[in-house]
Amino acid sequence: MVYEVIVGGNPGGKPHRLELEKAAGGWECRLDGQPVPIDAVITRRDVLSLLVDGHAYEIKREQTATDLHMWVGSTRFAVELRDPRSLRSRQKAAGDEKGPRKILAPMPGRIVRLLVAENSEVEAGQGIVVVEAMKMQNEIKSPKKGVVKTILTTPGAAVNPGDVLAIVE
Amino acid sequence: MFKKILIANRGEIAVRIIRACREMGIATVAVYSDVDRAALHVRKSDEAYSIGPAAATESYLRMDKILDTAKRSGAEAIHPGYGFLSENAKFAQACADAGVKFIGPTPHSMEMMGSKTRARQEMEKAGVPFVPGTSRGLASPEEGEKVAERVGYPVMLKAAAGGGGKGMRLVHTRQELRSALESAQSEAQRSFGDSEVYIEKAIVNPRHIEMQILADEHGNTVWLGERECSIQRRHQKVLEEAPSPIVDPDMRRRMGEVAVKVAQAANYTNAGTVEFLVDQQKNFYFLEMNTRLQVEHPVTELTTGFDLVHLQIRIASGEKLPFTQSDVEIRGHAIECRIYAEDPDNNYFPSPGKITVLLQPSGPGIRRDSGMYEGWNVPMDYDPLLAKLIGYGSDRQQAIMRLERALYEYFVAGIKTNISLFQRILRDADFQAGKLDTGYLDRLLAKNNQAVTARASEPKIETLETIAAIAAGMFAVLDPASPVSKNGSVAGTPSNPASVPSNWKQKGRSEALR
């Protein structure tokens, strides 16, 4: 397998090229063309024991509807993993700024109120809806400047993480 | 001794009380709301009964349902834990009327301490030091201006029925006072149904230090040492420790004696906590008394060796305190981290949901009081406290090192937690030097996260980045459930959600690639 990996939550960052090939007794790994001697075992769901040239690391994987993070010890890295042969990955790499963007509920909660109406213009970072969980209210903001095309929720509705609340175009 | 106790609470504190009961051979009755059927406290109890819908007002705050459950199950006593009905004098009275023992103080003591102005009046009589100001609600803005002139600005306006920072205003000048008073009064009315607001001199950069007391029903009252609780955010405590880095044996004894005086003035029984504000000259002032078991009680248990819940139950059953003040000795140092379901990347907003992975620390000097387990769905209806991680050492330095090690082992996925915050606090130079006040945490959070210095034994950040990159790939090739094989792309930033791949397409692609 060949992957493009961006570490550090910077989508515009230069990706690492990671090559992983199954070999006798394990995996052969090349990072940016350099061979790296590794031994990897998944010890339980989302926990990887990785030996690199005798150095031992325990890496935990955290994934949500929208995010992928790797915890190396207690340092957390946002990671973007792309298959360069996938069309979608290439489209995505071209940038997210164009086209409609869905606004997703980041956590389970209840919709308290809507801050904008359909077809209103919003700035990037402007609040769209207010979600309440554990007695605290959180404003969900627009990821981009544009027009609120559709609002898919109503005050009082219960939402789950990943639910689409609105679409900004 | 009681044979059966009902625990009118949920979460980690209900589990902690159930454990004490099991140790003492007492049967336990849990109560739960609809969303807590699978909660840990229900799993750990001997009996469990549903008391209604998720909303606390329809379940954990329903005195009638809880008392009815106690009667039906034959429980002789009720432990209220903290929060919910724990400081509700009406509930304590209702228990007494129903012939069920309330494990806590009498309704009379609770009422006296429940109103901050009434507590001040009583404490004034008993000669307890408190922050200069009024002991009664302000009748008019003019009275407020007069008092503020006398004690000097800045002043703090506080709701008499208040708590949690509601109905509180800091006022720097005479010009601000009138509007601040009006907004504090209306907020107090909205939050507590009581608009009484009083005024106090504001102590600049105070420490918040509290003293644990225990009183039996035979007139014996002892103090068990202080807890430093200055690390707070939004007026909620985040990390507590015992002893306080600034309290020496003489100050401890003086604070302890004042706390005992406060308790005696209120005819107090059972476990209680007297809170003090401490100024930069180490003067301490009575703030309020909490008439319940505190969240942070474990640090006192570790440094005194006493089990406060055991003692609460023994006191409530009529036993005398099994020790005297001279038996109380503070040994070692304990620090507690409150693990909240909060998202550090989103201003610590609550983050309920399903816990998909839970790796929990153990080992020397580590105590974990937890209400969560892997696979549990943290409901959105209650306080975000999941667990408490407490480190104990022979001194403060060792307690810090052990906690750091334990936090390194702690991992929760599926929901966000504030575990990383404690790693920042424990490594911070001001924290390590014990330079704390109630503004400490806001200052720390305002600093750049990257300012945290890595320990010498840790690999460089570039190395860790490389490891993260390799690991992401290895997860993808080793774990068939890996997101990359499903989606083609998974990002650390919100991805383009317009793309939900069809299973046919995926299947075709993965076959073709083989």
PDB file of N, CA and C in Angstrom, chain B residues 427-466:
ATOM      1  N   ARG B 427       2.929  19.993  34.584  1.00  0.00           N
ATOM      2  CA  ARG B 427       4.261  20.368  34.094  1.00  0.00           C
ATOM      3  C   ARG B 427       4.526  21.865  34.180  1.00  0.00           C
ATOM      4  N   ASP B 428       3.520  22.615  34.580  1.00  0.00           N
ATOM      5  CA  ASP B 428       3.655  24.070  34.606  1.00  0.00           C
ATOM      6  C   ASP B 428       4.518  24.507  35.797  1.00  0.00           C
ATOM      7  N   ALA B 429       5.424  25.442  35.530  1.00  0.00           N
ATOM      8  CA  ALA B 429       6.379  25.861  36.567  1.00  0.00           C
ATOM      9  C   ALA B 429       5.667  26.486  37.770  1.00  0.00           C
ATOM     10  N   ASP B 430       4.641  27.319  37.531  1.00  0.00           N
ATOM     11  CA  ASP B 430       3.925  27.946  38.643  1.00  0.00           C
ATOM     12  C   ASP B 430       3.208  26.892  39.489  1.00  0.00           C
ATOM     13  N   PHE B 431       2.614  25.904  38.822  1.00  0.00           N
ATOM     14  CA  PHE B 431       1.953  24.846  39.601  1.00  0.00           C
ATOM     15  C   PHE B 431       2.976  24.102  40.453  1.00  0.00           C
ATOM     16  N   GLN B 432       4.099  23.769  39.826  1.00  0.00           N
ATOM     17  CA  GLN B 432       5.107  23.013  40.563  1.00  0.00           C
ATOM     18  C   GLN B 432       5.650  23.806  41.742  1.00  0.00           C
ATOM     19  N   ALA B 433       5.685  25.126  41.589  1.00  0.00           N
ATOM     20  CA  ALA B 433       6.157  25.977  42.684  1.00  0.00           C
ATOM     21  C   ALA B 433       5.051  26.262  43.694  1.00  0.00           C
ATOM     22  N   GLY B 434       3.844  25.774  43.422  1.00  0.00           N
ATOM     23  CA  GLY B 434       2.730  26.001  44.355  1.00  0.00           C
ATOM     24  C   GLY B 434       2.178  27.414  44.293  1.00  0.00           C
ATOM     25  N   LYS B 435       2.499  28.146  43.217  1.00  0.00           N
ATOM     26  CA  LYS B 435       1.994  29.526  43.074  1.00  0.00           C
ATOM     27  C   LYS B 435       0.610  29.478  42.448  1.00  0.00           C
ATOM     28  N   LEU B 436      -0.412  29.375  43.273  1.00  0.00           N
ATOM     29  CA  LEU B 436      -1.764  29.157  42.790  1.00  0.00           C
ATOM     30  C   LEU B 436      -2.705  30.218  43.316  1.00  0.00           C
ATOM     31  N   ASP B 437      -3.690  30.582  42.508  1.00  0.00           N
ATOM     32  CA  ASP B 437      -4.825  31.354  42.992  1.00  0.00           C
ATOM     33  C   ASP B 437      -5.973  31.050  42.054  1.00  0.00           C
ATOM     34  N   THR B 438      -7.143  31.628  42.323  1.00  0.00           N
ATOM     35  CA  THR B 438      -8.319  31.228  41.550  1.00  0.00           C
ATOM     36  C   THR B 438      -8.255  31.705  40.096  1.00  0.00           C
ATOM     37  N   GLY B 439      -7.303  32.584  39.767  1.00  0.00           N
ATOM     38  CA  GLY B 439      -7.142  33.011  38.385  1.00  0.00           C
ATOM     39  C   GLY B 439      -6.111  32.187  37.627  1.00  0.00           C
ATOM     40  N   TYR B 440      -5.479  31.234  38.340  1.00  0.00           N
ATOM     41  CA  TYR B 440      -4.373  30.460  37.756  1.00  0.00           C
ATOM     42  C   TYR B 440      -4.744  29.782  36.442  1.00  0.00           C
ATOM     43  N   LEU B 441      -5.874  29.067  36.446  1.00  0.00           N
ATOM     44  CA  LEU B 441      -6.197  28.232  35.282  1.00  0.00           C
ATOM     45  C   LEU B 441      -6.507  29.066  34.040  1.00  0.00           C
ATOM     46  N   ASP B 442      -7.210  30.174  34.224  1.00  0.00           N
ATOM     47  CA  ASP B 442      -7.490  31.029  33.065  1.00  0.00           C
ATOM     48  C   ASP B 442      -6.191  31.570  32.469  1.00  0.00           C
ATOM     49  N   ARG B 443      -5.233  31.892  33.348  1.00  0.00           N
ATOM     50  CA  ARG B 443      -3.942  32.383  32.837  1.00  0.00           C
ATOM     51  C   ARG B 443      -3.215  31.280  32.074  1.00  0.00           C
ATOM     52  N   LEU B 444      -3.254  30.060  32.624  1.00  0.00           N
ATOM     53  CA  LEU B 444      -2.578  28.941  31.969  1.00  0.00           C
ATOM     54  C   LEU B 444      -3.193  28.676  30.595  1.00  0.00           C
ATOM     55  N   LEU B 445      -4.525  28.713  30.529  1.00  0.00           N
ATOM     56  CA  LEU B 445      -5.196  28.402  29.270  1.00  0.00           C
ATOM     57  C   LEU B 445      -4.964  29.488  28.221  1.00  0.00           C
ATOM     58  N   ALA B 446      -4.663  30.708  28.700  1.00  0.00           N
ATOM     59  CA  ALA B 446      -4.405  31.799  27.763  1.00  0.00           C
ATOM     60  C   ALA B 446      -3.022  31.665  27.132  1.00  0.00           C
ATOM     61  N   LYS B 447      -2.138  30.893  27.817  1.00  0.00           N
ATOM     62  CA  LYS B 447      -0.790  30.688  27.261  1.00  0.00           C
ATOM     63  C   LYS B 447      -0.862  29.733  26.083  1.00  0.00           C
ATOM     64  N   ASN B 448       0.144  29.837  25.221  1.00  0.00           N
ATOM     65  CA  ASN B 448       0.231  28.914  24.098  1.00  0.00           C
ATOM     66  C   ASN B 448       0.508  27.502  24.613  1.00  0.00           C
ATOM     67  N   ASN B 449      -0.281  26.561  24.117  1.00  0.00           N
ATOM     68  CA  ASN B 449      -0.143  25.164  24.518  1.00  0.00           C
ATOM     69  C   ASN B 449       1.269  24.630  24.290  1.00  0.00           C
ATOM     70  N   GLN B 450       1.912  25.131  23.234  1.00  0.00           N
ATOM     71  CA  GLN B 450       3.228  24.588  22.872  1.00  0.00           C
ATOM     72  C   GLN B 450       4.306  24.960  23.883  1.00  0.00           C
ATOM     73  N   ALA B 451       3.968  25.906  24.774  1.00  0.00           N
ATOM     74  CA  ALA B 451       4.953  26.334  25.763  1.00  0.00           C
ATOM     75  C   ALA B 451       5.270  25.229  26.774  1.00  0.00           C
ATOM     76  N   VAL B 452       4.487  24.157  26.757  1.00  0.00           N
ATOM     77  CA  VAL B 452       4.741  23.061  27.684  1.00  0.00           C
ATOM     78  C   VAL B 452       6.084  22.429  27.350  1.00  0.00           C
ATOM     79  N   THR B 453       6.942  22.330  28.337  1.00  0.00           N
ATOM     80  CA  THR B 453       8.260  21.776  28.080  1.00  0.00           C
ATOM     81  C   THR B 453       8.217  20.254  28.169  1.00  0.00           C
ATOM     82  N   ALA B 454       8.782  19.614  27.171  1.00  0.00           N
ATOM     83  CA  ALA B 454       8.810  18.156  27.168  1.00  0.00           C
ATOM     84  C   ALA B 454       9.867  17.666  28.156  1.00  0.00           C
ATOM     85  N   ARG B 455       9.655  16.491  28.676  1.00  0.00           N
ATOM     86  CA  ARG B 455      10.649  15.921  29.583  1.00  0.00           C
ATOM     87  C   ARG B 455      11.827  15.394  28.774  1.00  0.00           C
ATOM     88  N   ALA B 456      12.959  15.373  29.431  1.00  0.00           N
ATOM     89  CA  ALA B 456      14.191  14.995  28.739  1.00  0.00           C
ATOM     90  C   ALA B 456      14.114  13.585  28.151  1.00  0.00           C
ATOM     91  N   SER B 457      13.401  12.699  28.838  1.00  0.00           N
ATOM     92  CA  SER B 457      13.384  11.299  28.404  1.00  0.00           C
ATOM     93  C   SER B 457      12.472  11.081  27.198  1.00  0.00           C
ATOM     94  N   GLU B 458      11.713  12.108  26.805  1.00  0.00           N
ATOM     95  CA  GLU B 458      10.765  11.903  25.725  1.00  0.00           C
ATOM     96  C   GLU B 458      11.395  12.186  24.367  1.00  0.00           C
ATOM     97  N   PRO B 459      10.971  11.437  23.356  1.00  0.00           N
ATOM     98  CA  PRO B 459      11.527  11.660  22.026  1.00  0.00           C
ATOM     99  C   PRO B 459      11.125  13.036  21.507  1.00  0.00           C
ATOM    100  N   LYS B 460      11.905  13.526  20.558  1.00  0.00           N
ATOM    101  CA  LYS B 460      11.610  14.823  19.957  1.00  0.00           C
ATOM    102  C   LYS B 460      10.271  14.789  19.230  1.00  0.00           C
ATOM    103  N   ILE B 461       9.665  15.954  19.093  1.00  0.00           N
ATOM    104  CA  ILE B 461       8.339  16.035  18.499  1.00  0.00           C
ATOM    105  C   ILE B 461       8.356  15.566  17.036  1.00  0.00           C
ATOM    106  N   GLU B 462       9.476  15.843  16.314  1.00  0.00           N
ATOM    107  CA  GLU B 462       9.545  15.404  14.909  1.00  0.00           C
ATOM    108  C   GLU B 462       9.493  13.885  14.840  1.00  0.00           C
ATOM    109  N   THR B 463      10.196  13.217  15.769  1.00  0.00           N
ATOM    110  CA  THR B 463      10.190  11.763  15.803  1.00  0.00           C
ATOM    111  C   THR B 463       8.774  11.256  16.033  1.00  0.00           C
ATOM    112  N   LEU B 464       8.072  11.886  16.977  1.00  0.00           N
ATOM    113  CA  LEU B 464       6.720  11.448  17.292  1.00  0.00           C
ATOM    114  C   LEU B 464       5.790  11.632  16.096  1.00  0.00           C
ATOM    115  N   GLU B 465       6.020  12.692  15.339  1.00  0.00           N
ATOM    116  CA  GLU B 465       5.202  12.916  14.141  1.00  0.00           C
ATOM    117  C   GLU B 465       5.387  11.793  13.142  1.00  0.00           C
ATOM    118  N   THR B 466       6.638  11.389  12.978  1.00  0.00           N
ATOM    119  CA  THR B 466       6.955  10.277  12.082  1.00  0.00           C
ATOM    120  C   THR B 466       6.259   9.007  12.556  1.00  0.00           C
TER     121      THR B 466
END
